[in-house]
Amino acid sequence: MRLKSVYITLLLILSIQLPAQSVQDACVTDVRDFTFTELMNEGLNTMARQLDILHVPVRQFKFVIKGHIRRHHFALNKGKNSVKKTTFRAISFTYTSISPQGDPVTLSGLVTIPILPDNKPSRMLVYHRIMAPSYTITPSRDIPIEAVLTADNTICVFPDYYGCGVTEGKPHPYIALNYHARCATDCVLAALDIVQDAGIALSDDFYTWNTGYSQGGGYAMAMHKYIETILPDSLAQRINLRWSLCGDGVYKPINLYETAISRSNMGSTPTVYLQGLRSLFYAHSDCLGDLQLRDFLSDKAIETGIDSILLVNDDSLWDLVYRLDNRVESADPNYYFNPMVLDTNTSLFKTMAAAFDLDDCVEGWTPQSPVIMLHSKNDNCIPYQHAVMTYRKLEGKGGSVKLVNPSINKAHVSTSIIYFSKLLRIREDKLYQKLAGR
């Protein structure tokens, strides 16, 4: 029985690590044209809906973001007149990738393109969004605020996550980093096909850069690793990944749990840990054998019905996020987890660790193109020490990696605003030079 389990696990790993193929069946599902002001307002409305679900003061964040956009966006283009003349085309599309179990599946995404006479975009930004407060609010349907990063020379790509967009209702494997890396890479290849089919010429020095914050930060790191270690050279050259900027992300999931156990503190967002555990049953269930989600939870958590709520695949899950993250006792792992999970010497913890290790972005890799990590020292969700550990591991192997602190160290959500502001403030090439110290 144990050999059979190992064999199935190996098959699962291999299915996720199959090389991404050039996507020939990318299908356009919707095309919308915007002025810059229209694009910005669409993005602000999407952001407001997301923040409202999380009970975050919408007006405060909307005002701050709108100010940054208006103040800095012209620097990303060739001047005010250029922005006025540019049409921003948003194309929703579907493409073929794989399910968490390795089967063919249709996924969706969004690409935003600047339409300007005689313009040849020179770069593509792949943006992995922050943890969505809704499975129904997703880039292919709702223009994300990050679409304002589309500029004269920049195409933006936004993958829908599995469980969102055309796969709405399917269980979302939250911390399945390597799985999402494969899907996002397929999304980028599909977007390049769509751009080519639209007759848009790219500059000879075209390249891609890759970024995300929080959940998206982990996905950005995972995609970087996937492109450099698994993707065939011909496809990697087509994408031409120049660098990645990863903000306050999870890169070695089991380390997050080990830190919380040693400190008896999960910070301000315990649902990150609960959703991470939940994702194991959707992405790596073969590693868990006959174990059930409730086997990892405390009796008190089961009595409150948390295990049942965690298995729901609609927006009611986000009501749980709000309720749990505002409880006095929410930071204590003992409140939620079986004591056997909190003992790193038990077989239950080791089983969980083995499953999480399938989504390790730190081991087995030395970054060749630069990875810049941005992480707040006061992050109350993903500890700063997690970024330090990741940096030391990758840098110790000679990898091209740098750890940068934001100028103002805030809590996790507040730092996301600082992170986005950095992207808006200056052009991407100058941003890279500033962060990399070059």
XYZ file of C-alpha atoms in Angstrom, residues 5-365:
361
model
C 0.998 5.659 -2.547
C 4.566 6.632 -3.490
C 3.931 5.605 -7.101
C 0.759 7.698 -7.311
C 2.584 10.665 -5.772
C 5.344 10.413 -8.369
C 2.746 10.354 -11.134
C 1.175 13.498 -9.695
C 4.524 15.288 -9.589
C 5.305 14.281 -13.152
C 1.901 15.404 -14.399
C 2.423 18.880 -12.989
C 5.977 19.092 -14.324
C 5.126 18.150 -17.911
C 6.591 20.835 -20.192
C 4.096 23.478 -21.205
C 3.366 23.246 -24.920
C 2.820 26.118 -27.331
C -0.870 26.866 -26.929
C -2.677 26.616 -30.286
C -6.242 26.673 -29.014
C -6.299 30.082 -27.323
C -9.816 31.421 -27.874
C -10.864 35.074 -27.565
C -14.113 35.396 -25.598
C -14.477 39.165 -25.256
C -12.837 42.362 -26.533
C -13.312 45.769 -24.908
C -11.661 49.086 -25.786
C -11.057 51.818 -23.189
C -9.552 55.248 -22.879
C -7.069 55.461 -20.020
C -9.617 57.171 -17.759
C -12.194 54.477 -18.509
C -9.633 51.737 -17.818
C -8.679 53.354 -14.506
C -12.301 53.752 -13.401
C -13.100 50.125 -14.283
C -10.119 49.012 -12.190
C -11.064 51.248 -9.266
C -14.613 49.858 -9.274
C -13.255 46.299 -9.220
C -10.936 47.172 -6.328
C -13.803 48.782 -4.395
C -15.916 45.628 -4.708
C -13.019 43.480 -3.488
C -12.266 45.700 -0.485
C -15.935 45.900 0.433
C -16.111 42.109 0.750
C -13.121 42.225 3.115
C -14.720 45.042 5.158
C -11.818 47.377 4.320
C -12.563 51.146 4.139
C -13.051 51.556 0.397
C -12.913 55.351 0.159
C -9.529 55.583 1.893
C -7.803 53.067 -0.383
C -9.552 54.302 -3.512
C -8.405 57.868 -2.859
C -4.778 56.836 -2.263
C -4.612 54.598 -5.337
C -6.318 57.128 -7.612
C -3.876 59.825 -6.536
C -0.873 57.636 -7.355
C -2.322 56.658 -10.725
C -2.989 60.230 -11.825
C 0.347 61.498 -10.530
C 2.644 58.866 -11.963
C 1.017 57.146 -14.930
C 2.162 59.621 -17.590
C 5.765 58.675 -16.758
C 5.014 55.171 -18.002
C 3.968 56.500 -21.398
C 5.445 58.953 -23.867
C 3.653 61.933 -22.375
C 0.123 63.206 -21.803
C -0.761 63.432 -25.485
C 0.286 59.828 -26.029
C -2.069 58.646 -23.271
C -4.941 60.557 -24.857
C -4.296 58.953 -28.244
C -3.847 55.414 -26.956
C -6.677 52.889 -26.959
C -6.320 50.265 -24.258
C -7.714 46.973 -25.524
C -8.745 44.341 -22.968
C -9.045 40.835 -24.420
C -10.527 38.016 -22.359
C -9.590 34.546 -23.544
C -9.538 30.851 -22.720
C -6.707 28.386 -23.226
C -5.800 24.794 -22.477
C -3.665 23.866 -19.484
C -3.927 21.203 -16.775
C -6.070 20.632 -13.694
C -4.476 20.123 -10.262
C -4.730 16.388 -10.980
C -2.856 16.755 -14.278
C -5.822 16.387 -16.650
C -6.417 18.777 -19.589
C -8.581 21.730 -18.562
C -9.778 25.010 -20.068
C -8.681 28.074 -18.095
C -9.174 31.803 -18.663
C -7.260 35.044 -18.472
C -6.999 38.653 -19.595
C -4.463 40.506 -21.738
C -4.454 44.307 -22.002
C -2.763 45.850 -25.031
C -1.924 49.472 -25.947
C -3.238 50.271 -29.434
C -1.288 53.166 -30.921
C -0.238 53.780 -34.557
C 3.270 52.504 -35.359
C 3.714 51.345 -31.766
C 5.668 48.163 -31.021
C 5.400 47.068 -27.376
C 8.761 46.092 -25.942
C 7.738 44.287 -22.776
C 5.061 42.134 -21.203
C 4.103 42.310 -17.542
C 2.665 39.139 -16.006
C 0.705 40.141 -12.906
C -0.315 37.523 -10.343
C -3.016 39.133 -8.237
C -3.331 39.203 -4.466
C -5.580 36.681 -2.725
C -9.004 37.349 -4.193
C -11.807 38.116 -1.739
C -14.204 36.629 -4.257
C -14.148 33.736 -6.701
C -16.533 35.625 -8.977
C -14.431 38.806 -9.242
C -11.698 37.738 -11.631
C -9.570 39.442 -14.345
C -11.262 37.899 -17.382
C -14.593 39.383 -16.210
C -13.613 42.405 -14.143
C -10.796 44.773 -15.164
C -8.227 44.680 -12.332
C -6.782 47.930 -11.026
C -3.328 46.714 -12.085
C -4.423 47.054 -15.730
C -3.394 50.729 -15.471
C 0.181 49.440 -15.723
C -0.538 48.903 -19.412
C 1.446 51.553 -21.256
C 2.759 52.489 -24.697
C 5.464 49.866 -24.449
C 3.823 47.389 -22.058
C 1.327 44.565 -22.538
C -0.173 43.142 -19.324
C -1.314 39.564 -18.725
C -3.568 38.515 -15.825
C -4.198 34.776 -15.321
C -7.460 33.712 -13.710
C -6.725 31.205 -10.974
C -8.152 27.695 -11.058
C -11.523 27.937 -9.337
C -12.163 31.366 -10.892
C -13.293 32.508 -14.332
C -14.379 29.587 -16.513
C -13.540 27.145 -13.699
C -15.687 28.951 -11.117
C -17.078 26.450 -8.627
C -14.014 24.212 -8.790
C -11.961 24.068 -5.580
C -9.131 26.611 -5.585
C -5.739 25.098 -4.578
C -4.469 28.149 -2.724
C -0.774 27.391 -2.055
C -0.214 24.975 -4.958
C 2.629 27.178 -6.202
C 4.131 24.907 -8.848
C 0.722 24.061 -10.270
C -0.153 27.734 -10.705
C 3.271 28.369 -12.240
C 2.477 25.874 -14.992
C -0.983 27.392 -15.626
C 0.336 30.971 -15.647
C 3.066 30.024 -18.119
C 0.466 28.504 -20.429
C -1.573 31.710 -20.027
C 1.389 33.832 -21.138
C 1.976 31.639 -24.196
C -1.713 31.934 -25.073
C -1.575 35.725 -24.690
C 1.435 35.895 -27.018
C -0.523 33.877 -29.598
C -3.458 36.299 -29.296
C -1.204 39.336 -29.682
C 0.376 37.778 -32.750
C -3.007 36.858 -34.250
C -4.154 40.450 -33.723
C -1.349 41.602 -35.995
C 0.460 43.533 -33.251
C 4.186 43.664 -33.916
C 6.558 43.431 -30.952
C 9.893 45.187 -30.755
C 13.055 43.212 -31.433
C 14.137 43.588 -27.801
C 10.810 42.364 -26.381
C 10.994 40.752 -22.943
C 8.760 39.728 -20.030
C 8.857 40.666 -16.387
C 6.846 38.969 -13.706
C 5.367 40.267 -10.453
C 2.794 39.719 -7.733
C 2.089 40.408 -4.078
C 1.137 38.047 -1.228
C -0.408 34.986 -2.898
C 0.703 36.534 -6.187
C 4.239 36.994 -4.864
C 4.563 33.264 -4.299
C 3.101 32.562 -7.734
C 5.566 34.980 -9.366
C 8.513 33.198 -7.733
C 7.108 29.806 -8.751
C 6.637 30.889 -12.373
C 10.198 32.192 -12.491
C 11.446 28.831 -11.269
C 9.209 26.935 -13.699
C 10.455 28.887 -16.716
C 14.107 28.435 -15.765
C 13.980 24.777 -14.745
C 11.181 23.028 -16.660
C 9.968 24.992 -19.688
C 11.620 23.931 -22.978
C 14.273 26.403 -24.161
C 12.352 27.377 -27.300
C 9.330 28.483 -25.255
C 11.454 30.108 -22.549
C 13.178 32.150 -25.258
C 9.805 33.225 -26.632
C 8.745 34.520 -23.205
C 12.233 35.934 -22.518
C 11.803 36.451 -18.774
C 14.160 39.232 -17.713
C 13.376 39.536 -13.995
C 10.753 39.036 -11.289
C 9.563 41.200 -8.408
C 7.988 39.170 -5.598
C 6.181 41.011 -2.803
C 5.558 39.560 0.686
C 4.891 36.070 -0.661
C 5.084 32.466 0.545
C 7.930 30.600 -1.164
C 8.421 27.555 1.061
C 4.966 26.800 2.524
C 6.011 24.393 5.266
C 8.397 27.025 6.664
C 5.389 29.274 7.291
C 3.783 26.579 9.468
C 7.021 25.754 11.276
C 7.462 29.424 12.180
C 3.883 29.729 13.438
C 4.290 26.580 15.546
C 7.572 27.744 17.095
C 6.046 31.132 17.959
C 2.556 29.843 18.824
C 1.372 32.702 16.663
C -0.173 32.783 13.182
C -0.326 36.572 12.962
C -3.429 38.478 11.963
C -4.673 36.149 9.204
C -5.056 32.543 10.381
C -7.119 31.751 7.306
C -3.904 31.801 5.258
C -2.858 28.681 7.170
C -6.289 27.082 6.994
C -6.624 27.692 3.263
C -3.103 26.415 2.722
C -4.024 23.173 4.462
C -7.265 23.019 2.482
C -5.354 23.343 -0.792
C -3.372 20.170 -0.073
C -6.541 18.128 -0.489
C -7.148 19.647 -3.939
C -3.602 19.612 -5.301
C -1.813 16.772 -3.495
C -4.492 14.499 -2.068
C -2.575 11.366 -3.090
C 0.140 12.325 -0.619
C -2.393 12.357 2.217
C -3.756 8.837 1.793
C -6.972 8.340 3.728
C -6.552 11.462 5.841
C -9.387 14.006 5.914
C -9.251 17.745 6.539
C -10.747 17.328 10.007
C -7.844 15.032 10.980
C -5.634 18.135 11.007
C -8.032 20.332 12.989
C -8.650 20.678 16.721
C -11.856 19.449 18.342
C -12.807 23.061 19.056
C -12.404 24.014 15.387
C -14.517 21.052 14.291
C -17.220 21.942 16.822
C -17.509 25.404 15.246
C -17.943 23.855 11.786
C -14.743 25.301 10.316
C -13.964 22.083 8.454
C -17.298 22.206 6.630
C -16.954 25.899 5.766
C -13.437 25.372 4.413
C -14.745 22.842 1.913
C -17.199 25.341 0.403
C -16.157 26.651 -3.018
C -18.123 29.877 -3.202
C -17.825 33.361 -1.761
C -19.124 32.350 1.656
C -15.535 31.243 2.336
C -14.593 34.914 2.522
C -17.112 35.490 5.292
C -15.030 32.974 7.227
C -11.888 34.973 6.443
C -13.405 38.098 7.950
C -14.836 36.346 11.018
C -11.724 34.359 11.913
C -9.222 37.131 11.282
C -11.039 39.344 13.775
C -11.175 36.881 16.682
C -9.043 37.514 19.769
C -7.821 33.901 19.863
C -7.260 33.690 16.105
C -3.461 33.970 16.303
C -3.016 30.790 18.373
C -2.409 27.634 16.267
C -3.695 25.506 19.165
C -7.166 26.927 18.627
C -7.414 25.485 15.121
C -5.008 22.586 14.730
C -4.780 19.058 16.071
C -1.945 18.909 18.643
C -0.302 16.236 16.477
C 0.033 18.800 13.662
C 1.836 21.151 16.019
C 4.483 18.561 16.911
C 7.052 18.453 14.106
C 8.145 14.949 15.148
C 4.783 13.291 14.509
C 3.868 11.356 11.383
C 0.887 13.690 10.834
C 3.121 16.758 10.638
C 5.636 14.937 8.417
C 2.868 13.879 6.044
C 1.696 17.483 5.813
C 5.280 18.678 5.298
C 5.890 16.166 2.488
C 2.796 17.414 0.662
C 3.754 21.074 1.103
C 7.291 20.331 -0.106
C 5.845 19.611 -3.558
C 5.309 23.387 -3.778
C 8.715 24.455 -2.532
C 10.111 27.342 -4.615
C 13.393 27.489 -2.716
C 15.012 24.067 -3.017
C 16.332 22.559 -6.236
C 16.863 25.833 -8.029
